[in-house]
Short mmCIF file of C-alpha atoms in Angstrom, two decimals:
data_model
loop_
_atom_site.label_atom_id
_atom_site.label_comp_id
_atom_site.label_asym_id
_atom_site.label_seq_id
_atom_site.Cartn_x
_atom_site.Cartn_y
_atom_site.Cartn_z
CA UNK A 1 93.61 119.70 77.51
CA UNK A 2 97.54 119.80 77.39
CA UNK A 3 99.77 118.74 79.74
CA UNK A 4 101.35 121.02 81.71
CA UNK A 5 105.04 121.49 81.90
CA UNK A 6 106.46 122.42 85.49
CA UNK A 7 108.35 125.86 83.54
CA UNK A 8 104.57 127.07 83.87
CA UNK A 9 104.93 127.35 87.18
CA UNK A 10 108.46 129.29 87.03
CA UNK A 11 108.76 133.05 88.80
CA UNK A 12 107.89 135.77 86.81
CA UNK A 13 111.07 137.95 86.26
CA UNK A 14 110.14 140.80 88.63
CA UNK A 15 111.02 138.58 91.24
CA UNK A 16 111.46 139.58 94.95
CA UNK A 17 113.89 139.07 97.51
CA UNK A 18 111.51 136.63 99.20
CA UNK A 19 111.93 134.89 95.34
CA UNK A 20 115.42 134.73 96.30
CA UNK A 21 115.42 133.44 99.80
CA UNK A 22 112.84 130.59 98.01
CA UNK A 23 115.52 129.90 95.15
CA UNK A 24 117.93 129.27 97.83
CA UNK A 25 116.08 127.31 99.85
CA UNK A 26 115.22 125.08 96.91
CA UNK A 27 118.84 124.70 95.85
CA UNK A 28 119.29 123.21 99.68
CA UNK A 29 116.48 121.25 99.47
CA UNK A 30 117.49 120.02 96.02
CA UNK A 31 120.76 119.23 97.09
CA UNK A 32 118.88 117.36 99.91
CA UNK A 33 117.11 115.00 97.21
CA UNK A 34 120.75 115.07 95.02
CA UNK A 35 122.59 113.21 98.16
CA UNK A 36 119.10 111.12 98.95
CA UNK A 37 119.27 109.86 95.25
CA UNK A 38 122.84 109.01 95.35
CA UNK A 39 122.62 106.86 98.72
CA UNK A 40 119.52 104.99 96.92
CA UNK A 41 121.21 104.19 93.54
CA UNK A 42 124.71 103.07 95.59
CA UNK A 43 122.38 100.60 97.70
CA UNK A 44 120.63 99.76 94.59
CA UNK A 45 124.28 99.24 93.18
CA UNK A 46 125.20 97.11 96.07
CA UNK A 47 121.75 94.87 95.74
CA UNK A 48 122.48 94.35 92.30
CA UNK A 49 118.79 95.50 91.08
CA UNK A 50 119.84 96.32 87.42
CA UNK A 51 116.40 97.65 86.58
CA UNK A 52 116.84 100.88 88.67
CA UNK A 53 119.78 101.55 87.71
CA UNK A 54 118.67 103.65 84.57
CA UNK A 55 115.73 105.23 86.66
CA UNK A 56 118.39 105.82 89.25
CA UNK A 57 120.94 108.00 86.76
CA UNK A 58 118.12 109.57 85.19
CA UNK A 59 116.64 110.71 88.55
CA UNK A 60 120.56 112.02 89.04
CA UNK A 61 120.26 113.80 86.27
CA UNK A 62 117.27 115.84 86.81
CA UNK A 63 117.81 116.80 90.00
CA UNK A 64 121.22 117.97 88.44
CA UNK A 65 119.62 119.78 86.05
CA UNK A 66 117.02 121.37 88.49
CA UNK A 67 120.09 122.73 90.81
CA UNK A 68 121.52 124.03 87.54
CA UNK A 69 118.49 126.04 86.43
CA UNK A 70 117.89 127.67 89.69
CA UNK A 71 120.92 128.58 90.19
CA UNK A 72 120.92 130.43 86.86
CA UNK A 73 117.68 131.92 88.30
CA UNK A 74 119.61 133.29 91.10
CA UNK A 75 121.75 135.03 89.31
CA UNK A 76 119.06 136.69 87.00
CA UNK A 77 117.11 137.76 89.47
CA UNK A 78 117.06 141.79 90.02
CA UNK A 79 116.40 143.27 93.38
CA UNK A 80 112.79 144.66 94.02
CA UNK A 81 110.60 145.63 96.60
CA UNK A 82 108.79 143.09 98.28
CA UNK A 83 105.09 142.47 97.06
CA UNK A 84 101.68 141.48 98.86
CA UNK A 85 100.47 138.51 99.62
CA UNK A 86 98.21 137.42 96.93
CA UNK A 87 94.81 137.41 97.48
CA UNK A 88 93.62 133.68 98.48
CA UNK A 89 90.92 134.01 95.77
CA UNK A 90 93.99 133.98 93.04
CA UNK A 91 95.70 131.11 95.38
CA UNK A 92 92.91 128.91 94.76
CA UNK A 93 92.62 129.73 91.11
CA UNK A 94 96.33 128.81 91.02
CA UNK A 95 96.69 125.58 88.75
CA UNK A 96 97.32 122.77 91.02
CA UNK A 97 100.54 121.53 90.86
CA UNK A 98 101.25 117.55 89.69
CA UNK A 99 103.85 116.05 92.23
CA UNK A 100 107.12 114.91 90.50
CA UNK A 101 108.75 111.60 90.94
CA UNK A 102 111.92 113.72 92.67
CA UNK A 103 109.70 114.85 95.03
CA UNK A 104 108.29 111.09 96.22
CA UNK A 105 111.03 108.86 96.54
CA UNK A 106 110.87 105.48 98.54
CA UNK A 107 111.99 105.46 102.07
CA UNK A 108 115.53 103.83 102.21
CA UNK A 109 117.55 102.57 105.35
CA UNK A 110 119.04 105.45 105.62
CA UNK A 111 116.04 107.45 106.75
CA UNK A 112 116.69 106.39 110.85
CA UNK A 113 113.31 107.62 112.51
CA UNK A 114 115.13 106.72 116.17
CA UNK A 115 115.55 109.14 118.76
CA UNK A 116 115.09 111.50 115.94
CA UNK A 117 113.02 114.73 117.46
CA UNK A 118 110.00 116.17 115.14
CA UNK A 119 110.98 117.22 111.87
CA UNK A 120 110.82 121.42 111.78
CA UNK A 121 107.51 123.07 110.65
CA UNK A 122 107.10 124.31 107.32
CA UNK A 123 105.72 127.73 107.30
CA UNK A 124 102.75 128.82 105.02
CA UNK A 125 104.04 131.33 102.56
CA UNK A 126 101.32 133.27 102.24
CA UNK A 127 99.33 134.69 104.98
CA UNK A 128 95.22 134.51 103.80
CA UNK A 129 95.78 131.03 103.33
CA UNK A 130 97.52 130.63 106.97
CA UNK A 131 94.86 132.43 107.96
CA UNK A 132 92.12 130.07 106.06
CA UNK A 133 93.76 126.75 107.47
CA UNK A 134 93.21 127.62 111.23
CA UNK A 135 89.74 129.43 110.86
CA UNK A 136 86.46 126.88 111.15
CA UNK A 137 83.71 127.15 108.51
CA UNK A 138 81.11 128.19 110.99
CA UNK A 139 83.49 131.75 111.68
CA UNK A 140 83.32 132.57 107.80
CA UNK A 141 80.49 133.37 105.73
CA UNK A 142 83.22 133.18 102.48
CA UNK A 143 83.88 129.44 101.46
CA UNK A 144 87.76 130.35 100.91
CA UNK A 145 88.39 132.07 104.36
CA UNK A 146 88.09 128.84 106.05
CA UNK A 147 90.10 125.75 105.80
CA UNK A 148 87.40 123.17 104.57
CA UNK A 149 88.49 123.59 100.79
CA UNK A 150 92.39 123.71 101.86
CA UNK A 151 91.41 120.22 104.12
CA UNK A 152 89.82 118.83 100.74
CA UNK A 153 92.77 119.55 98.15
CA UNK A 154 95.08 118.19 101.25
CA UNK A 155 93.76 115.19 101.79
CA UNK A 156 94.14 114.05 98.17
CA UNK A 157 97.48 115.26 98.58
CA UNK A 158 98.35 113.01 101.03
CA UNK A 159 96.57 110.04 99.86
CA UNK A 160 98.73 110.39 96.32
CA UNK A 161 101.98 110.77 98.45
CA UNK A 162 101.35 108.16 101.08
CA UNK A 163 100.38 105.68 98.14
CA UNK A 164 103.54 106.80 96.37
CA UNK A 165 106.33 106.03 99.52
CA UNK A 166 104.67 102.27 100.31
CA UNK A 167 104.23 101.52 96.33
CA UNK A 168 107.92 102.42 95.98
CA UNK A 169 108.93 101.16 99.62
CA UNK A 170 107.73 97.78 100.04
CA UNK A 171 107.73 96.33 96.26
CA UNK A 172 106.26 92.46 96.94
CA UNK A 173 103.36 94.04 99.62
CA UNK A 174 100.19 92.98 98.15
CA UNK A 175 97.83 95.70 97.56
CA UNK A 176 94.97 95.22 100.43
CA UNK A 177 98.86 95.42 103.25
CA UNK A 178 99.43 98.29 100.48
CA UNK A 179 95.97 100.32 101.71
CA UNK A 180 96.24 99.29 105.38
CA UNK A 181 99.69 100.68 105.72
CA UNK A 182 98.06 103.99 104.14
CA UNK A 183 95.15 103.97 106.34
CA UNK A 184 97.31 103.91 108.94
CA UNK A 185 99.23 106.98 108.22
CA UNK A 186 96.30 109.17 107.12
CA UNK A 187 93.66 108.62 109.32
CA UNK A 188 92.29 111.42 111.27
CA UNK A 189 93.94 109.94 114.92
CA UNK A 190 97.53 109.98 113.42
CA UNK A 191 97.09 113.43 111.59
CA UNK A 192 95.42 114.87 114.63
CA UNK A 193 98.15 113.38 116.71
CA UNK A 194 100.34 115.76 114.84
CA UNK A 195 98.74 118.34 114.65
CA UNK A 196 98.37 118.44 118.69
CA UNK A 197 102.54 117.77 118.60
CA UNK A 198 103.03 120.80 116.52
CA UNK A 199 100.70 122.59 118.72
CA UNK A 200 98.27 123.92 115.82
CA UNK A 201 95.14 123.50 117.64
CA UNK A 202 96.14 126.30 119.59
CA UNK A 203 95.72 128.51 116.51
CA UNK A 204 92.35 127.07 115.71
CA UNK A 205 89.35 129.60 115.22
CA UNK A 206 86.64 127.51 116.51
CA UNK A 207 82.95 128.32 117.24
CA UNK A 208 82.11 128.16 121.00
CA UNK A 209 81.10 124.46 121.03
CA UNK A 210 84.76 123.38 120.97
CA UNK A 211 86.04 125.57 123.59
CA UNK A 212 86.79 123.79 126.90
CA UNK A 213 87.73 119.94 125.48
CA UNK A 214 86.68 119.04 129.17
CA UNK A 215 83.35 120.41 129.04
CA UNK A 216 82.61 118.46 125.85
CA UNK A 217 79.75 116.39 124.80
CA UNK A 218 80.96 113.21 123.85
CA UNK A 219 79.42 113.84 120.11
CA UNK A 220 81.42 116.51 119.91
CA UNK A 221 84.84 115.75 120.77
CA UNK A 222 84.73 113.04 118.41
CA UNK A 223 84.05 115.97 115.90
CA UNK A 224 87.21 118.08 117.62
CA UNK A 225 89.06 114.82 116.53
CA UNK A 226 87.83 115.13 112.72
CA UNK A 227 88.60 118.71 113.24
CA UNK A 228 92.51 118.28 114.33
CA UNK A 229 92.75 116.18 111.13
CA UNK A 230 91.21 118.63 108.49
CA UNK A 231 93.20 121.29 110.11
CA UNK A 232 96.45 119.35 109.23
CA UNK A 233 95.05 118.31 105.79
CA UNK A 234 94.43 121.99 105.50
CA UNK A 235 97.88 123.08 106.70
CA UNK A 236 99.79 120.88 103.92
CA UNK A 237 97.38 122.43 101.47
CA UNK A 238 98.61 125.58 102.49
CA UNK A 239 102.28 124.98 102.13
CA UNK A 240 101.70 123.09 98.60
CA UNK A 241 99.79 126.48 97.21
CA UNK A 242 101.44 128.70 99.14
CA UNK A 243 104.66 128.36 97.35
CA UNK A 244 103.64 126.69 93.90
CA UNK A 245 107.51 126.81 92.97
CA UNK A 246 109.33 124.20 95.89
CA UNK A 247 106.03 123.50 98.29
CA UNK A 248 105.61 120.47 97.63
CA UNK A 249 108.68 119.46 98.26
CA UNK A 250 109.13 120.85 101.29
CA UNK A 251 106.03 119.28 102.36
CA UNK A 252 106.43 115.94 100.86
CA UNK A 253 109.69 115.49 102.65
CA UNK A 254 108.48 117.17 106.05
CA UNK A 255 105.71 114.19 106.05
CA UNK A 256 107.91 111.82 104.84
CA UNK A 257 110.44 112.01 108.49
CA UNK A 258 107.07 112.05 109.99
CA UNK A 259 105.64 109.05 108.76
CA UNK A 260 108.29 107.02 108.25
CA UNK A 261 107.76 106.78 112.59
CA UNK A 262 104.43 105.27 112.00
CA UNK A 263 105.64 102.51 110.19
CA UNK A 264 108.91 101.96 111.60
CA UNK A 265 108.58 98.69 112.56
CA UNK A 266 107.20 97.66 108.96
CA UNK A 267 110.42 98.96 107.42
CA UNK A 268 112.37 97.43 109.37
CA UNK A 269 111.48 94.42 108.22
CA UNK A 270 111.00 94.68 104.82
CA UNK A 271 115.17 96.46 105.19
CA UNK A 272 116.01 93.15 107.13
CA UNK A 273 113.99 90.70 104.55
CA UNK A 274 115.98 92.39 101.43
CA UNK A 275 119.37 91.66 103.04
CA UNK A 276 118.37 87.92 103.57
CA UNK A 277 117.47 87.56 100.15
CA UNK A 278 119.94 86.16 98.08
CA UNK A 279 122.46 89.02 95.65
CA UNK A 280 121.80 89.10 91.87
CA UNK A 281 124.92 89.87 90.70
CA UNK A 282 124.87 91.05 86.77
CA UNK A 283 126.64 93.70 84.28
CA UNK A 284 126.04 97.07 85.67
CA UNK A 285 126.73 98.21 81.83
CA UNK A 286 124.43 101.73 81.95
CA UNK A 287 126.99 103.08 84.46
CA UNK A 288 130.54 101.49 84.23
CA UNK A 289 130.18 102.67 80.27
CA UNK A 290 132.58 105.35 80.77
CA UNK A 291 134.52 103.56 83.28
CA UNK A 292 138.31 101.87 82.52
CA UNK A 293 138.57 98.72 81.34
CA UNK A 294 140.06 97.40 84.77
CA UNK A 295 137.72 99.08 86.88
CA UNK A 296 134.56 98.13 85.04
CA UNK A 297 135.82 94.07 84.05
CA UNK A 298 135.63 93.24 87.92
CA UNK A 299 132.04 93.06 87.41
CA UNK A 300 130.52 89.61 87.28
CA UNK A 301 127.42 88.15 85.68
CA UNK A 302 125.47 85.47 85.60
CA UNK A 303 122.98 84.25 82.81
CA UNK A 304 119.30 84.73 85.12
CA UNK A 305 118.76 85.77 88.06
CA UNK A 306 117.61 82.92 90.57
CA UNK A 307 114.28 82.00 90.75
CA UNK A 308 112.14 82.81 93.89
CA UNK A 309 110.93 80.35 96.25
CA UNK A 310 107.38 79.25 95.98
CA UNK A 311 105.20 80.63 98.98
CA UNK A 312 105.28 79.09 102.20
CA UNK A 313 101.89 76.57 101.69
CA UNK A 314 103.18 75.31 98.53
CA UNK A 315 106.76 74.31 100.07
CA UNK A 316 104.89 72.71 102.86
CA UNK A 317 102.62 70.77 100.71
CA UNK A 318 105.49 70.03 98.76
CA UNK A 319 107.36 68.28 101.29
CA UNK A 320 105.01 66.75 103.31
CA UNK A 321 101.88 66.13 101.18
CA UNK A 322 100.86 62.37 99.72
CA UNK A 323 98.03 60.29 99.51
CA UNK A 324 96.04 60.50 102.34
CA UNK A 325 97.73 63.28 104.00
CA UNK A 326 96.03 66.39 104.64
CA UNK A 327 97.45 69.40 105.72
CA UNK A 328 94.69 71.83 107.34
CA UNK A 329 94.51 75.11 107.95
CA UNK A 330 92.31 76.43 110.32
CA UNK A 331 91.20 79.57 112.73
CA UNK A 332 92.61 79.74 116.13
CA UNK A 333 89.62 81.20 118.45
CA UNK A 334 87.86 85.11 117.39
CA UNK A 335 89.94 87.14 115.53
CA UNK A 336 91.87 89.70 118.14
CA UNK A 337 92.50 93.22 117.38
CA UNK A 338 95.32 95.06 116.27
CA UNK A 339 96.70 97.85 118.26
CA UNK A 340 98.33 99.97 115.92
CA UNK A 341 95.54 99.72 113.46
CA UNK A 342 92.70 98.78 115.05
CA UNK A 343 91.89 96.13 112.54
CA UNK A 344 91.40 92.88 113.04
CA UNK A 345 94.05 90.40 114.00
CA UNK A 346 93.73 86.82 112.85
CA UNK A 347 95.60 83.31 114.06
CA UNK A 348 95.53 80.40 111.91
CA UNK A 349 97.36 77.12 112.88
CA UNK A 350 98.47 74.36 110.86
CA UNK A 351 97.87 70.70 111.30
CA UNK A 352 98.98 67.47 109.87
CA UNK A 353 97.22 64.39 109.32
CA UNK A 354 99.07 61.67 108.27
CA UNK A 355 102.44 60.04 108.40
CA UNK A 356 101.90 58.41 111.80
CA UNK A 357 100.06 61.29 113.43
CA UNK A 358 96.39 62.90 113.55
CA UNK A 359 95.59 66.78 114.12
CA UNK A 360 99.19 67.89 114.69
CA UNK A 361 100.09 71.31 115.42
CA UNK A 362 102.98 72.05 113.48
CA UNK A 363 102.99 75.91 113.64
CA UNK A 364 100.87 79.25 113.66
CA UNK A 365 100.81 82.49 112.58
CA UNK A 366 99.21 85.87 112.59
CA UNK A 367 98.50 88.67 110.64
CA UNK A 368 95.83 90.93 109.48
CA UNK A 369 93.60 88.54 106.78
CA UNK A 370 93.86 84.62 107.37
CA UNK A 371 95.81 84.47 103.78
CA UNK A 372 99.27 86.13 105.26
CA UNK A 373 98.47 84.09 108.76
CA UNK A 374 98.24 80.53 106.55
CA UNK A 375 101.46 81.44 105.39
CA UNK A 376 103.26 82.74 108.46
CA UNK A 377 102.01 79.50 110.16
CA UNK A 378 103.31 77.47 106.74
CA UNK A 379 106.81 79.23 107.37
CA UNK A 380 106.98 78.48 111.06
CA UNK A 381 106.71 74.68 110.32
CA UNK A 382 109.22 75.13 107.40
CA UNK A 383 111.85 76.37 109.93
CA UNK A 384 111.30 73.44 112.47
CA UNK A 385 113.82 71.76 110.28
CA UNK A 386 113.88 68.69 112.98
CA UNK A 387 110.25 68.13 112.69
CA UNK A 388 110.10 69.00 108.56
CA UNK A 389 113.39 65.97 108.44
CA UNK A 390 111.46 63.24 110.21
CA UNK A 391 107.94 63.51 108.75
CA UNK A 392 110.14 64.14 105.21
CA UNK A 393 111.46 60.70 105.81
CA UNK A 394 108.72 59.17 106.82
CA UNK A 395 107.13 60.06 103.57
CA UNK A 396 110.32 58.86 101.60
CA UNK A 397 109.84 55.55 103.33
CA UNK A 398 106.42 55.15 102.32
CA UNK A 399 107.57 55.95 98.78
CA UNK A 400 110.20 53.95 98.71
CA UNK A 401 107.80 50.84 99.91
CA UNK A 402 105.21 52.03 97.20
CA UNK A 403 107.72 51.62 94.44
CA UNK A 404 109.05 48.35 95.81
CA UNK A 405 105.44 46.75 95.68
CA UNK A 406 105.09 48.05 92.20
CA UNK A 407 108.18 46.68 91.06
#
C-alpha cells in the first residue's frame, strides 16, 4: 500500500464558512507551534546541541510552509452554504490520520504548568460523533453510535503521543522510567480525573446501573472508573476525526498543557539536570551560513565534545575499591509504595568493607527498580566529599606501602 501524503486529507474546494473559521484557526494554532519551535531551537542554540540544529530549521521551515499554504487556502476559498454533518458511518471510514512530528514536540521549560488553570476544551466538530463519545454501548444497538470504537482508536492515540513527548523530553531515561512515566499519564485514574474536571460525565448516557455513584455496588464503580476513562479516550477520538484537517493538533497540544501537570516534578528535574551539565560549545555552521563574517566568527569550537562521566557505581568502585574491599549493595527493609504511581518503591544502601572499617553505611537511595536506587545511593556517597577524601587516602596509603615493599 502507498504512503499517504497529508494533501489527501486537504478540503475539497466547495469549502464552507465553517472551512474558513477551521483555516483560521489552524493558521493560529500554527503560529502557536511557529513561536514553540523557535523558543526550542534558541535553547537548543544556547545548549550548544549541534545535532538539532538541522531538525530544528527544518521543523521552521515546515511549519512556515504550512502557514503559507493555508493561507493561500483562505484566500481561494468561495463562500457557500453551510453543509451537514457527515454521517458517523463516513467518519469512521475516514482514513486515519498519521500524527506529524510538528504536531508532537518535546515539552521545553517554557511550558510552566504552575498556577496555570485547565487548558480550554476542544469541541467535537461533528455532532454524531459527539453524540457517540458520551452514549454507553448498552443504549445502542449500532456499534458506531456508542463510544467503545471512538475509546479504542483513542487510546492508541494517546499511547503514540504520550510515548512521543517523554521519548523526545527526557533523552538519557531508560526505557522501563520511559513506560512508567506513560503509565502514569494514561491510566484510567488520571484520564478519568479529567474527564470529571471537564465535567463530561455529566453528558454520559449510561444504563441505569451507573446512576446514583452512592448507591453503587462496589463492582461497579470500579467499572464507572473504566468508564470515565473510555469516555475521554473516546472524546480525543472525536476531536482527531472530527476535523481530519487540524484535529490532531488541537488535541495533541490540549493534552500536552494537561499532562505536562502530571509529570511536573519529573521535568523539573531533568530542566535542572541539563543546566548542570557541562556546555558543548562547537560551530553552529547550518545557521550562521548566511550570517556576516563578524557576527558568525564569534563562535567557538572545540575538537570533541567532553566525555560523560561513568555512572555513579563505577566512580565509587573506582575510588574506593582494592583488594579486599568490598563495596555492597543491599535492600533496605520491603519495598514501599509509590504514591503517584502506585508502584513499588525500593531503598538500597551502600556499605563499605575495608580500609579500616566493616559494614559502613555510606549512603542510600530510592527509586522505582533497585538499579536507579544502587546508583542514587552510589551518588550520595560520591557527594560526601569529606568521607570519599579520607577513605581515598587511606587507599593511597596502602598503595603507596604496597609499592614500597615491592620495590
Amino acid at each position: 500500500m502507498s504512503k499517504r501524503q497529508f494533501s489527501d486529507f486537504a478540503l475539497p474546494e466547495s469549502s464552507t464558512s465553517e472551512d474558513v473559521l477551521g483555516s483560521v484557526s489552524q493558521i493560529v494554532q500554527q503560529a502557536q507551534d511557529l513561536l514553540r519551535a523557535a523558543q526550542s531551537l534558541k535553547q537548543d542554540i544556547q545548549d550548544g546541541k549541534q545535532h538539532r540544529y538541522i531538525e530544528g530549521g527544518s521543523r521552521l521551515r515546515a511549519i512556515t510552509a504550512d502557514i503559507a499554504n493555508n493561507i493561500e487556502k483562505l484566500n481561494a476559498q468561495p463562500s457557500a452554504p453551510p453543509s451537514k454533518a457527515p454521517k458517523l458511518q463516513d467518519v469512521s471510514a475516514a482514513p486515519v490520520r498519521i500524527p506529524h512530528a510538528i504536531d508532537l514536540t518535546p515539552w521545553t521549560p517554557h511550558d510552566d504548568a504552575k498556577a496555570r488553570p485547565l487548558p480550554s476544551l476542544p469541541t467535537i466538530r461533528n455532532t454524531t460523533l459527539e453524540s457517540a463519545v458520551f452514549t454507553h454501548a448498552g443504549l445502542s444497538k449500532d456499534p458506531t453510535g456508542s463510544y467503545e470504537r471512538l475509546e479504542w482508536i483513542g487510546d492508541a492515540y494517546l499511547y503514540l503521543m504520550s510515548s512521543a513527548f517523554i521519548y523526545q523530553t527526557f533523552p538519557q531515561l531508560p526505557a522501563g522510567r520511559c513506560s512508567q512515566y506513560r503509565e502514569l499519564l494514561i491510566r484510567n485514574k488520571t484520564l478519568g480525573k479529567y474527564t470529571q474536571q471537564y465535567e463530561l460525565n455529566k453528558r454520559l448516557k449510561l444504563p441505569p446501573e451507573f446512576r446514583g455513584q452512592n448507591d453503587m455496588a462496589p463492582a461497579t464503580k470500579k467499572l464507572y472508573g473504566k468508564v470515565l476513562g473510555d469516555v475521554f479516550e473516546a472524546y480525543i477520538a472525536g476531536i482527531i476525526l472530527g476535523d481530519p484537517q487540524h484535529g490532531l493538533s488541537s488535541a495533541a497540544s490540549w493534552i500536552k498543557v494537561l499532562w505536562r501537570g502530571e509529570l511536573e516534578e519529573e521535568l523539573h528535574k531533568e530542566f535542572r539536570e541539563r543546566q548542570e551539565r557541562p556546555p558543548i560549545v562547537t560551530t553552529v555552521a547550518p545557521l550562521m551560513a548566511n550570517r556576516p563574517k563578524s557576527e558568525s566568527s564569534t563562535a567557538t569550537s572545540t575538537d570533541a565534545p567532553p566525555k560523560p562521566l561513568a555512572p555513579p557505581k563505577v566512580r565509587l568502585s573506582q575510588a574506593l575499591g582494592g583488594k579486599d574491599v568490598l563495596i555492597e549493595y543491599r535492600d533496605q527493609g520491603e519495598p514501599k509504595t509509590e504514591k503517584k504511581t502506585g508502584l513499588p518503591w525500593y531503598t538500597v544502601g551502600v556499605y563499605l568493607h575495608g580500609w579500616g572499617v566493616k559494614d559502613f553505611n555510606m549512603g542510600y537511595g530510592s527509586a522505582l527498580n533497585k538499579k536507579e536506587a544502587g546508583s542514587k545511593a552510589a551518588q550520595m556517597a560520591l557527594d560526601n566529599k569529606k568521607m570519599i577524601s579520607r577513605f581515598a587516602q587511606r587507599k593511597k596509603d596502602f598503595d603507596a606501602a604496597v609499592q614500597a615493599q615491592r620495590g
